[in-house]
Amino acid sequence: MKTAICYYSRHHGNTRKVLEAMAAGSEVDLIDVTDCHDIPWETYACIGFASGIYAFDVHPSVVDVFRQQLPSGTPVFFVYTYGGAKGRGAGQLEAAAREKGCPVLGAFRCKGYDTFGPFRLIGGIAKGRPNERDLAHARSFFQEVQTRLR
Ligand SMILES: Cc1cc2nc3c(=O)[nH]c(=O)nc-3n(C[C@H](O)[C@H](O)[C@H](O)COP(=O)(O)O)c2cc1C
């Protein structure tokens, strides 16, 4: 069975870049949360939820889809990118997983180029991230998630 990853990635496409590395060569559907209608969630073996960090948290739309649409008990994993201060990270998604009895197969995070607010004035932070090393780690993480499913 396939994997789906539901994501929000708008600042520089950093999170999407990580997901594309994970998906390469595997059966993965990448679902943009802003265009997420009638998804047959029950046809997937597991679902990833992914986002940049915006104001110390994942984007609320990803948490909303998790809470409102995901069938209870679905195995899940989390992915996020951040500029330098991850805040709650995947905390809200972890809480939602506990409430819905969804086994969490892991969480991956790495830095992502950030030009938000004053950081733009200095050319941004976390320049060049995610880099090749981050993407290699992302691929290994995803392989591990697949192994845990078996
Ligand atoms: C509105 C906004 C708020 C952000 N807030 C944070 C933050 O609180 N902590 C942090 O480390 N990075 C923050 N960032 C940086 C992003 O988390 C980082 O660039 C991330 O990789 C963006 O992912 P994306 O390109 O997939 O959207 C913020 C970026 C934006 C645009």
mmCIF file of C-alpha atoms and ligand atoms in Angstrom:
data_model
loop_
_atom_site.group_PDB
_atom_site.id
_atom_site.type_symbol
_atom_site.label_atom_id
_atom_site.label_comp_id
_atom_site.label_asym_id
_atom_site.label_seq_id
_atom_site.Cartn_x
_atom_site.Cartn_y
_atom_site.Cartn_z
ATOM 1 C CA MET A 1 0.000 0.000 0.000
ATOM 2 C CA LYS A 2 1.044 3.546 -0.698
ATOM 3 C CA THR A 3 2.084 6.360 1.627
ATOM 4 C CA ALA A 4 0.630 9.871 1.445
ATOM 5 C CA ILE A 5 2.213 13.006 2.847
ATOM 6 C CA CYS A 6 -0.046 15.962 3.490
ATOM 7 C CA TYR A 7 1.997 19.179 3.616
ATOM 8 C CA TYR A 8 2.095 22.958 3.811
ATOM 9 C CA SER A 9 5.195 24.577 2.259
ATOM 10 C CA ARG A 10 5.064 28.211 1.184
ATOM 11 C CA HIS A 11 8.084 30.246 2.321
ATOM 12 C CA HIS A 12 10.803 28.843 0.052
ATOM 13 C CA GLY A 13 9.453 25.347 -0.718
ATOM 14 C CA ASN A 14 11.971 23.939 1.795
ATOM 15 C CA THR A 15 9.615 21.349 3.232
ATOM 16 C CA ARG A 16 8.446 20.269 -0.218
ATOM 17 C CA LYS A 17 12.116 19.771 -1.216
ATOM 18 C CA VAL A 18 12.592 17.389 1.729
ATOM 19 C CA LEU A 19 9.415 15.504 0.807
ATOM 20 C CA GLU A 20 10.468 15.144 -2.822
ATOM 21 C CA ALA A 21 13.720 13.550 -1.640
ATOM 22 C CA MET A 22 11.738 11.127 0.558
ATOM 23 C CA ALA A 23 9.311 10.281 -2.222
ATOM 24 C CA ALA A 24 11.901 9.652 -4.945
ATOM 25 C CA GLY A 25 11.716 6.017 -6.010
ATOM 26 C CA SER A 26 8.885 5.144 -3.595
ATOM 27 C CA GLU A 27 5.125 4.976 -3.889
ATOM 28 C CA VAL A 28 4.254 8.276 -2.249
ATOM 29 C CA ASP A 29 1.486 10.785 -2.987
ATOM 30 C CA LEU A 30 2.347 14.354 -1.954
ATOM 31 C CA ILE A 31 -0.848 16.209 -1.055
ATOM 32 C CA ASP A 32 -0.799 20.005 -0.761
ATOM 33 C CA VAL A 33 -3.027 20.763 2.220
ATOM 34 C CA THR A 34 -4.434 23.843 0.445
ATOM 35 C CA ASP A 35 -5.766 21.590 -2.312
ATOM 36 C CA CYS A 36 -6.890 18.624 -0.272
ATOM 37 C CA HIS A 37 -10.377 17.355 -1.181
ATOM 38 C CA ASP A 38 -11.935 13.887 -0.989
ATOM 39 C CA ILE A 39 -8.684 12.146 -0.107
ATOM 40 C CA PRO A 40 -9.236 8.351 0.330
ATOM 41 C CA TRP A 41 -7.162 8.295 3.545
ATOM 42 C CA GLU A 42 -8.054 4.655 4.316
ATOM 43 C CA THR A 43 -6.306 3.463 1.132
ATOM 44 C CA TYR A 44 -2.882 4.483 2.475
ATOM 45 C CA ALA A 45 -0.694 2.334 4.738
ATOM 46 C CA CYS A 46 0.518 5.418 6.562
ATOM 47 C CA ILE A 47 0.251 9.189 6.294
ATOM 48 C CA GLY A 48 2.931 11.824 6.835
ATOM 49 C CA PHE A 49 2.110 15.372 7.949
ATOM 50 C CA ALA A 50 4.649 18.022 7.032
ATOM 51 C CA SER A 51 5.068 21.771 7.372
ATOM 52 C CA GLY A 52 7.464 24.647 7.763
ATOM 53 C CA ILE A 53 7.492 26.236 11.212
ATOM 54 C CA TYR A 54 5.630 29.546 11.249
ATOM 55 C CA ALA A 55 5.564 31.472 14.551
ATOM 56 C CA PHE A 56 7.035 28.525 16.487
ATOM 57 C CA ASP A 57 4.479 26.026 15.243
ATOM 58 C CA VAL A 58 3.459 23.929 12.248
ATOM 59 C CA HIS A 59 0.865 25.500 9.978
ATOM 60 C CA PRO A 60 -2.651 25.191 11.478
ATOM 61 C CA SER A 61 -4.118 23.835 8.228
ATOM 62 C CA VAL A 62 -2.082 20.641 8.604
ATOM 63 C CA VAL A 63 -3.257 20.144 12.179
ATOM 64 C CA ASP A 64 -6.860 20.828 11.110
ATOM 65 C CA VAL A 65 -6.763 18.158 8.392
ATOM 66 C CA PHE A 66 -5.251 15.688 10.855
ATOM 67 C CA ARG A 67 -7.954 16.369 13.431
ATOM 68 C CA GLN A 68 -10.905 16.595 11.044
ATOM 69 C CA GLN A 69 -10.174 14.025 8.344
ATOM 70 C CA LEU A 70 -7.678 11.370 9.421
ATOM 71 C CA PRO A 71 -9.248 8.019 10.406
ATOM 72 C CA SER A 72 -8.412 7.010 14.010
ATOM 73 C CA GLY A 73 -5.567 4.544 14.393
ATOM 74 C CA THR A 74 -3.810 5.436 11.101
ATOM 75 C CA PRO A 75 -0.004 5.117 11.432
ATOM 76 C CA VAL A 76 1.564 8.569 10.959
ATOM 77 C CA PHE A 77 4.898 10.357 10.814
ATOM 78 C CA PHE A 78 5.891 14.010 10.924
ATOM 79 C CA VAL A 79 8.292 16.229 8.981
ATOM 80 C CA TYR A 80 9.108 19.899 9.532
ATOM 81 C CA THR A 81 11.693 22.492 8.532
ATOM 82 C CA TYR A 82 12.553 25.618 10.510
ATOM 83 C CA GLY A 83 14.895 28.586 10.344
ATOM 84 C CA GLY A 84 16.465 28.443 13.783
ATOM 85 C CA ALA A 85 13.875 28.248 16.572
ATOM 86 C CA LYS A 86 11.533 25.319 16.129
ATOM 87 C CA GLY A 87 9.283 26.187 19.087
ATOM 88 C CA ARG A 88 6.654 23.485 19.560
ATOM 89 C CA GLY A 89 7.861 21.606 16.461
ATOM 90 C CA ALA A 90 5.450 18.756 15.788
ATOM 91 C CA GLY A 91 3.959 19.045 19.312
ATOM 92 C CA GLN A 92 0.405 19.754 18.161
ATOM 93 C CA LEU A 93 0.471 16.853 15.714
ATOM 94 C CA GLU A 94 1.823 14.539 18.420
ATOM 95 C CA ALA A 95 -1.028 15.587 20.728
ATOM 96 C CA ALA A 96 -3.585 14.970 17.963
ATOM 97 C CA ALA A 97 -2.042 11.528 17.309
ATOM 98 C CA ARG A 98 -2.413 10.602 20.984
ATOM 99 C CA GLU A 99 -6.054 11.707 20.965
ATOM 100 C CA LYS A 100 -6.826 9.650 17.834
ATOM 101 C CA GLY A 101 -4.814 6.578 18.809
ATOM 102 C CA CYS A 102 -2.522 6.962 15.783
ATOM 103 C CA PRO A 103 0.864 5.213 16.167
ATOM 104 C CA VAL A 104 3.695 7.697 15.483
ATOM 105 C CA LEU A 105 6.394 6.063 13.331
ATOM 106 C CA GLY A 106 8.866 8.940 13.750
ATOM 107 C CA ALA A 107 9.559 12.635 13.212
ATOM 108 C CA PHE A 108 12.127 14.250 10.932
ATOM 109 C CA ARG A 109 13.265 17.843 11.085
ATOM 110 C CA CYS A 110 15.974 19.961 9.510
ATOM 111 C CA LYS A 111 16.728 23.618 8.965
ATOM 112 C CA GLY A 112 15.276 25.508 5.991
ATOM 113 C CA TYR A 113 16.351 28.804 4.421
ATOM 114 C CA ASP A 114 14.556 31.616 6.239
ATOM 115 C CA THR A 115 14.172 35.204 5.063
ATOM 116 C CA PHE A 116 11.200 36.071 7.242
ATOM 117 C CA GLY A 117 11.053 39.600 8.712
ATOM 118 C CA PRO A 118 14.395 41.068 9.793
ATOM 119 C CA PHE A 119 16.318 38.005 8.555
ATOM 120 C CA ARG A 120 15.730 39.285 5.012
ATOM 121 C CA LEU A 121 17.916 42.297 5.818
ATOM 122 C CA ILE A 122 20.915 40.058 6.455
ATOM 123 C CA GLY A 123 20.279 37.783 3.461
ATOM 124 C CA GLY A 124 18.439 35.186 5.510
ATOM 125 C CA ILE A 125 19.481 32.427 7.908
ATOM 126 C CA ALA A 126 20.006 28.701 7.367
ATOM 127 C CA LYS A 127 21.272 29.524 3.874
ATOM 128 C CA GLY A 128 21.522 26.539 1.548
ATOM 129 C CA ARG A 129 19.324 24.366 3.769
ATOM 130 C CA PRO A 130 17.989 21.832 3.265
ATOM 131 C CA ASN A 131 21.304 20.714 1.767
ATOM 132 C CA GLU A 132 22.333 17.372 0.260
ATOM 133 C CA ARG A 133 23.151 15.991 3.706
ATOM 134 C CA ASP A 134 19.683 16.934 5.005
ATOM 135 C CA LEU A 135 18.076 15.272 1.986
ATOM 136 C CA ALA A 136 20.135 12.099 2.490
ATOM 137 C CA HIS A 137 19.036 12.006 6.147
ATOM 138 C CA ALA A 138 15.439 12.533 5.018
ATOM 139 C CA ARG A 139 15.672 9.559 2.630
ATOM 140 C CA SER A 140 17.102 7.323 5.410
ATOM 141 C CA PHE A 141 14.386 8.459 7.804
ATOM 142 C CA PHE A 142 11.704 7.545 5.278
ATOM 143 C CA GLN A 143 13.234 4.110 4.673
ATOM 144 C CA GLU A 144 13.162 3.528 8.447
ATOM 145 C CA VAL A 145 9.503 4.553 8.600
ATOM 146 C CA GLN A 146 8.730 2.012 5.868
ATOM 147 C CA THR A 147 10.598 -0.688 7.819
ATOM 148 C CA ARG A 148 8.619 0.081 10.978
ATOM 149 C CA LEU A 149 5.398 -0.439 9.040
ATOM 150 C CA ARG A 150 6.258 -4.038 8.163
HETATM 151 C C1 LIG B 1 5.719 33.853 8.597
HETATM 152 C C2 LIG B 1 6.936 32.999 8.956
HETATM 153 C C3 LIG B 1 7.169 32.678 10.280
HETATM 154 C C4 LIG B 1 8.279 31.877 10.617
HETATM 155 N N1 LIG B 1 8.476 31.545 11.937
HETATM 156 C C5 LIG B 1 9.532 30.776 12.271
HETATM 157 C C6 LIG B 1 9.753 30.402 13.636
HETATM 158 O O1 LIG B 1 8.995 30.735 14.543
HETATM 159 N N2 LIG B 1 10.841 29.646 13.930
HETATM 160 C C7 LIG B 1 11.719 29.235 12.959
HETATM 161 O O2 LIG B 1 12.702 28.561 13.285
HETATM 162 N N3 LIG B 1 11.519 29.552 11.655
HETATM 163 C C8 LIG B 1 10.455 30.306 11.289
HETATM 164 N N4 LIG B 1 10.237 30.624 9.964
HETATM 165 C C9 LIG B 1 11.146 30.042 8.946
HETATM 166 C C10 LIG B 1 10.577 28.766 8.327
HETATM 167 O O3 LIG B 1 10.192 27.848 9.328
HETATM 168 C C11 LIG B 1 11.594 28.058 7.429
HETATM 169 O O4 LIG B 1 12.111 28.924 6.462
HETATM 170 C C12 LIG B 1 10.937 26.832 6.800
HETATM 171 O O5 LIG B 1 11.929 26.061 6.187
HETATM 172 C C13 LIG B 1 9.882 27.262 5.784
HETATM 173 O O6 LIG B 1 9.364 26.128 5.148
HETATM 174 P P1 LIG B 1 8.708 26.199 3.675
HETATM 175 O O7 LIG B 1 9.737 26.818 2.755
HETATM 176 O O8 LIG B 1 8.427 24.781 3.378
HETATM 177 O O9 LIG B 1 7.479 27.040 3.823
HETATM 178 C C14 LIG B 1 9.172 31.420 9.607
HETATM 179 C C15 LIG B 1 8.919 31.769 8.262
HETATM 180 C C16 LIG B 1 7.821 32.540 7.938
HETATM 181 C C17 LIG B 1 7.571 32.904 6.490
#
